[in-house]
CSV table of C-alpha atoms and ligand atoms in Angstrom, one decimal:
chain,number,residue,atom,x,y,z
Z,1,MET,CA,-5.5,-26.0,23.2
Z,2,ILE,CA,-4.2,-23.5,25.7
Z,3,PHE,CA,-3.4,-26.2,28.2
Z,4,LEU,CA,-1.6,-28.3,25.6
Z,5,LEU,CA,0.2,-25.2,24.4
Z,6,SER,CA,1.5,-24.3,27.9
Z,7,ILE,CA,3.0,-27.9,28.4
Z,8,LEU,CA,4.6,-27.7,25.0
Z,9,HIS,CA,5.8,-24.2,25.7
Z,10,LEU,CA,7.1,-25.3,29.2
Z,11,PHE,CA,9.0,-28.1,27.5
Z,12,SER,CA,10.2,-26.0,24.6
Z,13,THR,CA,11.3,-23.0,26.7
Z,14,SER,CA,13.6,-25.2,28.9
Z,15,VAL,CA,15.4,-26.8,25.9
Z,16,HIS,CA,13.9,-24.4,23.3
Z,17,ALA,CA,15.9,-24.7,20.0
Z,18,VAL,CA,15.6,-22.0,17.4
Z,19,PRO,CA,16.4,-23.0,13.8
Z,20,VAL,CA,18.8,-20.4,12.3
Z,21,ASN,CA,19.6,-20.0,8.6
Z,22,VAL,CA,22.9,-18.3,7.8
Z,23,HIS,CA,25.1,-17.9,4.7
Z,24,ILE,CA,28.0,-20.3,4.7
Z,25,SER,CA,30.4,-17.4,4.1
Z,26,ASP,CA,29.4,-15.9,7.4
Z,27,LEU,CA,29.5,-19.2,9.3
Z,28,VAL,CA,33.1,-19.9,8.4
Z,29,GLN,CA,33.9,-16.8,10.3
Z,30,LEU,CA,32.5,-18.5,13.4
Z,31,PRO,CA,34.1,-21.9,13.5
Z,32,GLU,CA,32.7,-22.6,17.0
Z,33,TYR,CA,29.2,-22.9,15.5
Z,34,SER,CA,30.1,-24.9,12.3
Z,35,THR,CA,29.8,-28.3,14.2
Z,36,LYS,CA,26.1,-27.5,14.7
Z,37,ALA,CA,25.4,-26.8,11.0
Z,38,PHE,CA,23.8,-28.9,8.4
Z,39,SER,CA,23.3,-27.7,4.9
Z,40,LEU,CA,20.0,-27.4,3.0
Z,41,SER,CA,20.9,-29.3,-0.2
Z,42,ALA,CA,23.2,-27.3,-2.6
Z,43,SER,CA,22.2,-24.0,-1.2
Z,44,PRO,CA,24.9,-21.7,0.4
Z,45,ILE,CA,22.4,-21.3,3.2
Z,46,VAL,CA,23.1,-23.6,6.1
Z,47,GLU,CA,20.9,-24.3,9.1
Z,48,LEU,CA,21.8,-24.8,12.7
Z,49,ASP,CA,19.7,-25.1,15.9
Z,50,LEU,CA,20.6,-22.7,18.7
Z,51,SER,CA,19.2,-22.2,22.2
Z,52,ASP,CA,17.9,-18.7,23.1
Z,53,GLU,CA,21.2,-18.0,25.0
Z,54,GLU,CA,23.4,-19.2,22.1
Z,55,LEU,CA,21.3,-17.1,19.8
Z,56,SER,CA,22.2,-13.8,21.6
Z,57,SER,CA,25.9,-14.6,21.6
Z,58,PHE,CA,25.7,-15.8,17.9
Z,59,ALA,CA,24.1,-12.5,17.0
Z,60,ARG,CA,26.7,-10.5,18.8
Z,61,LYS,CA,29.6,-12.4,17.3
Z,62,LEU,CA,28.1,-12.2,13.8
Z,63,HIS,CA,27.5,-8.5,14.2
Z,64,SER,CA,31.0,-7.8,15.5
Z,65,THR,CA,32.9,-10.0,12.9
Z,66,ARG,CA,30.7,-9.0,9.9
Z,67,ASN,CA,29.5,-5.6,11.1
Z,68,ARG,CA,26.1,-6.3,9.8
Z,69,CYS,CA,22.4,-5.5,10.8
Z,70,GLY,CA,20.4,-8.7,10.8
Z,71,GLY,CA,22.5,-11.1,8.8
Z,72,PHE,CA,20.7,-14.3,9.6
Z,73,VAL,CA,17.2,-15.6,9.9
Z,74,ALA,CA,15.9,-17.3,13.0
Z,75,GLY,CA,12.7,-19.3,13.3
Z,76,GLU,CA,12.0,-20.2,9.8
Z,77,THR,CA,13.2,-23.5,8.3
Z,78,HIS,CA,11.5,-23.8,4.9
Z,79,ALA,CA,12.8,-22.4,1.7
Z,80,PRO,CA,11.8,-18.9,0.6
Z,81,VAL,CA,8.5,-18.6,-1.4
Z,82,VAL,CA,8.8,-17.7,-5.1
Z,83,GLN,CA,7.3,-14.3,-5.6
Z,84,LYS,CA,4.2,-14.2,-7.7
Z,85,ASN,CA,1.5,-12.0,-9.2
Z,86,LEU,CA,3.1,-8.8,-7.9
Z,87,ASN,CA,3.0,-6.3,-10.7
Z,88,ASP,CA,-0.8,-5.9,-10.8
Z,89,GLN,CA,-0.7,-4.3,-7.4
Z,90,ILE,CA,1.7,-1.5,-8.1
Z,91,PRO,CA,0.3,1.6,-9.9
Z,92,GLN,CA,1.9,2.4,-13.3
Z,93,SER,CA,1.3,6.1,-13.0
Z,94,LEU,CA,1.1,8.8,-10.3
Z,95,LEU,CA,-2.5,10.1,-10.2
Z,96,ARG,CA,-2.6,11.9,-6.8
Z,97,GLN,CA,0.0,14.7,-7.3
Z,98,PRO,CA,-2.1,17.6,-5.9
Z,99,GLU,CA,-2.9,15.8,-2.7
Z,100,VAL,CA,0.6,14.5,-2.2
Z,101,LEU,CA,2.2,17.9,-2.9
Z,102,ALA,CA,-0.2,19.4,-0.4
Z,103,LEU,CA,1.0,17.0,2.3
Z,104,LEU,CA,4.8,17.0,1.8
Z,105,PRO,CA,5.5,20.4,3.6
Z,106,GLU,CA,3.9,18.9,6.7
Z,107,ALA,CA,7.0,16.8,7.4
Z,108,GLN,CA,8.8,18.5,10.4
Z,109,GLU,CA,12.5,18.0,11.3
Z,110,ALA,CA,11.8,19.1,14.8
Z,111,ASN,CA,9.3,16.3,15.3
Z,112,LEU,CA,11.7,13.7,14.0
Z,113,LYS,CA,14.5,15.1,16.2
Z,114,GLU,CA,12.3,15.0,19.3
Z,115,PHE,CA,11.2,11.4,18.6
Z,116,ILE,CA,14.7,10.2,18.0
Z,117,LEU,CA,15.9,11.7,21.3
Z,118,TRP,CA,12.9,10.2,23.1
Z,119,PHE,CA,13.1,6.7,21.7
Z,120,SER,CA,16.9,6.5,22.1
Z,121,SER,CA,16.6,7.7,25.7
Z,122,PHE,CA,15.6,4.2,26.8
Z,123,LYS,CA,18.7,2.5,28.2
Z,124,THR,CA,18.2,-0.3,25.6
Z,125,ARG,CA,15.4,-1.6,23.4
Z,126,ASN,CA,16.9,-5.1,23.4
Z,127,TYR,CA,14.1,-7.6,22.8
Z,128,SER,CA,14.9,-9.6,25.9
Z,129,THR,CA,14.9,-6.7,28.4
Z,130,ASP,CA,12.2,-4.9,30.5
Z,131,SER,CA,13.4,-1.7,29.0
Z,132,GLY,CA,12.9,-3.2,25.5
Z,133,VAL,CA,9.3,-4.1,26.4
Z,134,HIS,CA,8.6,-0.7,27.9
Z,135,ALA,CA,9.9,1.2,24.9
Z,136,MET,CA,7.4,-0.7,22.6
Z,137,VAL,CA,4.5,-0.3,25.0
Z,138,GLU,CA,5.1,3.4,25.3
Z,139,LEU,CA,5.5,3.7,21.5
Z,140,ALA,CA,2.0,2.2,21.2
Z,141,ASP,CA,0.7,4.8,23.7
Z,142,ARG,CA,2.3,7.5,21.5
Z,143,TRP,CA,0.6,6.2,18.4
Z,144,ARG,CA,-2.7,6.0,20.2
Z,145,ALA,CA,-2.4,9.6,21.3
Z,146,LEU,CA,-1.6,10.7,17.7
Z,147,THR,CA,-4.7,8.8,16.3
Z,148,LYS,CA,-7.2,9.4,19.1
Z,149,ASN,CA,-9.4,11.6,16.8
Z,150,VAL,CA,-9.3,9.1,13.9
Z,151,PRO,CA,-12.2,6.7,14.4
Z,152,HIS,CA,-11.0,4.3,11.7
Z,153,ALA,CA,-7.5,4.0,13.2
Z,154,GLU,CA,-6.5,1.2,15.6
Z,155,VAL,CA,-3.3,0.5,17.5
Z,156,THR,CA,-2.5,-3.0,18.7
Z,157,LEU,CA,0.4,-4.8,20.4
Z,158,TYR,CA,1.4,-8.0,18.5
Z,159,GLN,CA,2.5,-10.5,21.2
Z,160,HIS,CA,5.1,-13.0,20.0
Z,161,ALA,CA,5.2,-16.7,21.1
Z,162,ASP,CA,8.8,-17.0,22.2
Z,163,TRP,CA,9.8,-13.6,23.8
Z,164,ARG,CA,8.3,-10.7,25.7
Z,165,GLN,CA,8.9,-7.7,23.5
Z,166,PRO,CA,5.8,-7.0,21.4
Z,167,SER,CA,5.6,-5.5,18.0
Z,168,VAL,CA,3.4,-2.5,17.6
Z,169,ILE,CA,0.9,-2.0,14.7
Z,170,VAL,CA,-1.4,0.9,13.8
Z,171,LYS,CA,-4.0,0.5,11.0
Z,172,PHE,CA,-6.0,3.2,9.2
Z,173,LYS,CA,-8.9,1.0,8.1
Z,174,GLY,CA,-10.0,1.5,4.5
Z,175,GLU,CA,-13.0,0.4,2.4
Z,176,SER,CA,-11.0,-2.7,1.3
Z,177,ALA,CA,-8.9,-5.2,3.3
Z,178,ASP,CA,-6.0,-4.9,0.9
Z,179,GLU,CA,-3.1,-3.6,3.0
Z,180,ILE,CA,-0.3,-1.1,2.2
Z,181,ILE,CA,2.4,-1.5,4.7
Z,182,ILE,CA,5.3,0.6,6.1
Z,183,GLY,CA,7.5,-0.9,8.8
Z,184,GLY,CA,10.8,-0.9,10.6
Z,185,HIS,CA,12.3,-2.6,13.7
Z,186,GLY,CA,12.0,-1.0,17.1
Z,187,ASP,CA,14.5,-3.0,19.0
Z,188,SER,CA,18.2,-2.2,19.5
Z,189,ILE,CA,21.3,-4.1,20.4
Z,190,ASN,CA,24.8,-3.4,21.8
Z,191,THR,CA,27.2,-6.0,20.3
Z,192,ASP,CA,30.2,-4.6,22.1
Z,193,SER,CA,28.9,-6.4,25.2
Z,194,GLY,CA,27.4,-9.8,25.9
Z,195,ASP,CA,25.1,-8.2,28.4
Z,196,PRO,CA,21.6,-7.6,26.9
Z,197,GLU,CA,21.1,-4.8,29.4
Z,198,ALA,CA,24.1,-2.9,28.0
Z,199,HIS,CA,23.4,0.7,26.8
Z,200,ALA,CA,22.0,0.5,23.3
Z,201,PRO,CA,20.4,3.9,22.3
Z,202,GLY,CA,20.0,2.9,18.6
Z,203,ALA,CA,19.3,6.5,17.6
Z,204,ASP,CA,19.9,5.8,13.9
Z,205,ASP,CA,19.3,2.0,14.1
Z,206,ASN,CA,16.4,2.3,14.3
Z,207,ALA,CA,14.8,5.2,16.3
Z,208,ALA,CA,15.3,7.2,13.1
Z,209,GLY,CA,13.2,4.7,11.1
Z,210,ILE,CA,10.4,4.5,13.7
Z,211,GLY,CA,10.6,8.3,13.9
Z,212,VAL,CA,9.9,8.6,10.2
Z,213,ILE,CA,6.9,6.2,10.5
Z,214,THR,CA,5.6,8.1,13.5
Z,215,GLU,CA,5.7,11.4,11.6
Z,216,ILE,CA,3.8,9.9,8.6
Z,217,VAL,CA,1.2,8.6,11.1
Z,218,ARG,CA,0.9,12.0,12.7
Z,219,ILE,CA,0.4,13.8,9.4
Z,220,LEU,CA,-2.3,11.3,8.1
Z,221,ALA,CA,-4.0,11.4,11.5
Z,222,ASP,CA,-4.0,15.2,11.5
Z,223,LYS,CA,-5.7,15.2,8.1
Z,224,ASN,CA,-8.1,12.4,9.2
Z,225,TYR,CA,-7.1,10.7,6.0
Z,226,ARG,CA,-9.7,8.1,4.9
Z,227,PRO,CA,-8.0,5.4,2.7
Z,228,LYS,CA,-9.5,3.1,0.1
Z,229,SER,CA,-7.1,0.3,1.1
Z,230,THR,CA,-6.0,-0.3,4.7
Z,231,LEU,CA,-2.8,1.6,5.6
Z,232,THR,CA,-0.7,-0.4,8.1
Z,233,PHE,CA,2.3,0.8,10.0
Z,234,MET,CA,4.5,-1.6,12.1
Z,235,ALA,CA,7.3,-1.4,14.6
Z,236,TYR,CA,8.8,-4.9,14.7
Z,237,ALA,CA,10.3,-6.6,17.7
Z,238,ALA,CA,13.5,-8.7,17.8
Z,239,GLU,CA,15.1,-7.8,14.4
Z,240,GLU,CA,18.6,-7.7,15.8
Z,241,VAL,CA,18.5,-11.4,16.8
Z,242,GLY,CA,17.6,-13.0,13.5
Z,243,LEU,CA,14.8,-11.0,12.0
Z,244,ARG,CA,12.4,-12.8,14.3
Z,245,GLY,CA,9.5,-10.3,14.9
Z,246,TYR,CA,8.4,-9.7,11.4
Z,247,MET,CA,9.3,-13.2,10.2
Z,248,GLU,CA,6.5,-14.3,12.5
Z,249,ILE,CA,4.2,-11.5,11.4
Z,250,ALA,CA,4.8,-12.0,7.6
Z,251,ALA,CA,4.3,-15.8,8.1
Z,252,ASP,CA,1.0,-14.9,9.9
Z,253,TYR,CA,-0.1,-12.7,7.0
Z,254,ARG,CA,0.7,-15.4,4.5
Z,255,ALA,CA,-1.1,-18.1,6.5
Z,256,LYS,CA,-4.2,-15.9,6.9
Z,257,GLY,CA,-4.0,-14.9,3.2
Z,258,ILE,CA,-4.1,-11.2,4.0
Z,259,PRO,CA,-3.8,-9.3,0.6
Z,260,VAL,CA,-0.8,-7.0,0.7
Z,261,LYS,CA,-0.2,-4.5,-2.1
Z,262,GLY,CA,3.4,-3.6,-1.0
Z,263,VAL,CA,5.7,-3.3,2.0
Z,264,LEU,CA,8.2,-0.4,2.5
Z,265,GLN,CA,11.0,-0.7,5.0
Z,266,PHE,CA,12.7,2.0,7.0
Z,267,ASP,CA,15.8,1.0,8.9
Z,268,GLY,CA,18.5,3.6,9.2
Z,269,THR,CA,17.3,6.9,7.8
Z,270,ASN,CA,19.3,9.7,9.5
Z,271,TYR,CA,23.0,9.1,8.8
Z,272,LYS,CA,24.2,11.0,5.8
Z,273,GLY,CA,27.1,8.7,5.0
Z,274,SER,CA,27.1,9.4,1.3
Z,275,GLN,CA,27.5,13.1,0.9
Z,276,ASP,CA,26.5,13.1,-2.8
Z,277,LEU,CA,23.2,11.2,-2.3
Z,278,GLY,CA,19.8,11.8,-0.5
Z,279,LEU,CA,19.1,8.1,-0.3
Z,280,ILE,CA,19.9,4.6,-1.6
Z,281,LEU,CA,17.5,2.0,-3.0
Z,282,ILE,CA,18.5,-1.5,-1.9
Z,283,GLU,CA,18.3,-3.8,-5.0
Z,284,ASP,CA,18.7,-7.3,-3.7
Z,285,LEU,CA,16.0,-9.5,-2.0
Z,286,VAL,CA,13.3,-6.9,-2.9
Z,287,ASP,CA,10.7,-6.5,-5.7
Z,288,PRO,CA,12.4,-4.6,-8.5
Z,289,ARG,CA,8.9,-3.4,-9.7
Z,290,LEU,CA,8.4,-1.6,-6.4
Z,291,ASN,CA,11.8,0.0,-6.8
Z,292,THR,CA,10.8,1.3,-10.2
Z,293,PHE,CA,7.7,2.8,-8.6
Z,294,LEU,CA,9.9,4.4,-5.9
Z,295,GLU,CA,12.1,5.9,-8.6
Z,296,LYS,CA,9.0,7.6,-10.0
Z,297,LEU,CA,8.1,8.9,-6.5
Z,298,ILE,CA,11.6,10.2,-5.9
Z,299,GLY,CA,11.8,11.9,-9.3
Z,300,THR,CA,8.4,13.5,-9.0
Z,301,TYR,CA,8.2,14.4,-5.3
Z,302,LEU,CA,11.7,14.4,-3.7
Z,303,LYS,CA,13.9,15.5,-6.6
Z,304,LEU,CA,16.9,14.1,-4.7
Z,305,PRO,CA,20.0,12.3,-6.1
Z,306,PHE,CA,19.8,8.6,-5.3
Z,307,ALA,CA,21.6,5.4,-6.4
Z,308,TYR,CA,21.2,1.6,-6.1
Z,309,ASP,CA,23.3,-0.6,-3.8
Z,310,SER,CA,23.0,-4.2,-2.5
Z,311,CYS,CA,23.4,-5.7,1.0
Z,312,GLY,CA,24.4,-9.2,-0.2
Z,313,TYR,CA,22.5,-10.8,2.6
Z,314,ALA,CA,19.2,-10.5,4.6
Z,315,CYS,CA,20.1,-7.1,6.0
Z,316,SER,CA,16.7,-6.0,7.3
Z,317,ASP,CA,13.0,-6.5,7.7
Z,318,HIS,CA,12.1,-6.2,4.0
Z,319,TYR,CA,13.6,-9.7,3.6
Z,320,SER,CA,10.8,-11.5,5.6
Z,321,TRP,CA,8.1,-10.1,3.3
Z,322,THR,CA,10.1,-11.2,0.3
Z,323,TYR,CA,10.7,-14.5,1.9
Z,324,HIS,CA,6.9,-15.0,2.2
Z,325,GLY,CA,6.2,-13.9,-1.3
Z,326,PHE,CA,5.1,-10.3,-0.7
Z,327,SER,CA,6.4,-7.2,-2.6
Z,328,SER,CA,8.8,-5.2,-0.6
Z,329,ALA,CA,11.4,-2.5,-1.0
Z,330,PHE,CA,14.0,-0.8,1.2
Z,331,PRO,CA,15.2,2.8,0.8
Z,332,PHE,CA,18.3,3.3,3.0
Z,333,GLU,CA,20.3,6.3,4.3
Z,334,SER,CA,23.6,5.8,2.5
Z,335,ARG,CA,25.7,3.4,0.4
Z,336,ILE,CA,26.3,0.2,2.4
Z,337,LYS,CA,30.0,0.8,2.7
Z,338,GLU,CA,29.4,4.3,3.9
Z,339,GLU,CA,26.7,3.4,6.5
Z,340,ASN,CA,26.7,4.6,10.1
Z,341,PRO,CA,29.8,3.0,11.8
Z,342,HIS,CA,28.3,3.4,15.2
Z,343,ILE,CA,25.3,1.1,14.9
Z,344,HIS,CA,25.0,-1.6,17.5
Z,345,THR,CA,27.1,0.3,20.0
Z,346,ALA,CA,26.5,2.8,22.9
Z,347,ARG,CA,27.7,5.5,20.4
Z,348,ASP,CA,24.6,5.3,18.1
Z,349,LEU,CA,23.4,8.7,19.2
Z,350,LEU,CA,21.8,11.7,17.5
Z,351,SER,CA,25.0,13.6,18.0
Z,352,VAL,CA,26.5,11.4,15.3
Z,353,SER,CA,24.1,13.1,12.9
Z,354,ARG,CA,25.1,16.6,14.2
Z,355,ASP,CA,22.1,16.6,16.6
Z,356,ASN,CA,19.6,17.1,13.7
Z,357,ALA,CA,17.2,14.9,11.7
Z,358,TYR,CA,17.3,16.7,8.3
Z,359,HIS,CA,18.5,13.6,6.5
Z,360,ALA,CA,15.4,11.7,7.6
Z,361,VAL,CA,12.9,14.3,6.4
Z,362,PRO,CA,12.8,13.1,2.8
Z,363,PHE,CA,12.0,9.6,4.0
Z,364,VAL,CA,8.8,11.0,5.6
Z,365,ARG,CA,7.9,12.5,2.2
Z,366,LEU,CA,8.7,9.3,0.4
Z,367,GLY,CA,6.5,7.4,2.8
Z,368,LEU,CA,3.6,9.8,2.4
Z,369,ALA,CA,3.9,9.8,-1.4
Z,370,TYR,CA,4.1,5.9,-1.4
Z,371,MET,CA,1.0,5.6,0.8
Z,372,LEU,CA,-1.2,8.0,-1.2
Z,373,GLU,CA,-0.1,6.8,-4.7
Z,374,MET,CA,-0.4,3.1,-3.7
Z,375,ASP,CA,-3.9,3.9,-2.4
Z,376,GLN,CA,-5.3,4.8,-5.8
I,1,ZN,ZN1,18.6,-2.0,12.0
């Protein structure tokens, strides 16, 4: 198999075509690509095949014309899976209040700030660059250091077939193989330039999301938390170029039949664009039952004003899990129209959030409450 694979890979890498699904309303903004498109029956989603090089410039043009994170899906060609049997996995009531309340004060703004400054200090975390590979490898080292005294925790690098940047996964193994997942993308992009090496600090998009995940991992590791289910945390590669990293991982989970109780997404957690709100719950392309559960967690543990909003397209990683029939939800930093205007540029720095990470702290608490209450 390995030999056959390398020939196929050799052939595919030279003329490697990546299938891309994009909404017709976006494609009409990029007429130079419309000749490549063919539609999937009556659906507004059209497909086109692009080479790796075309993919990067397509991502850049779509980001700059539509000012969107994600916005198209690369790699997958079949129709989304209809969601099924989801509500039996989500608890109806909150049974772990004393334990959750004991953990919430552990969330430290100083740790979040330090992490965001560190992760955004890489020149770029673009998926096709050495710097982008290093950032994820060093993130894995950080997660290993945080969990070194937790015998049931394991950190792995998930190597992808078609590009070098790995995704990073840490699991707190439980008594059962059922997984409860929190994830976010680790890569960054600068769409002001066609050069993948261009400065892309991505402090809010998405060092802030990975910072939230890292602080949750630190707190559970410090408590040597022993779960019933398996708690899984992921930093995905290659989100900015078509949601590619976790599309591959979610497809893998489905193919292996790994039971997943729910997936929570963190992508953009530290820009307080909506002054009247602590956070937003994205309502489209997610599992509404998981949103109802999050509402309970917010009401009981965060006591923050929140609202619903919709992206209107596949705006982040939660989509891949929904796409593959898993239950996912996406709490976000602000209303979509009030989101951070500096994402995907060299200006996405912590200074945009007044050099602090206070807006991200409640996301740590929400993640802790979600993990413990889902782990009933
Ligand atoms: Zn993002």
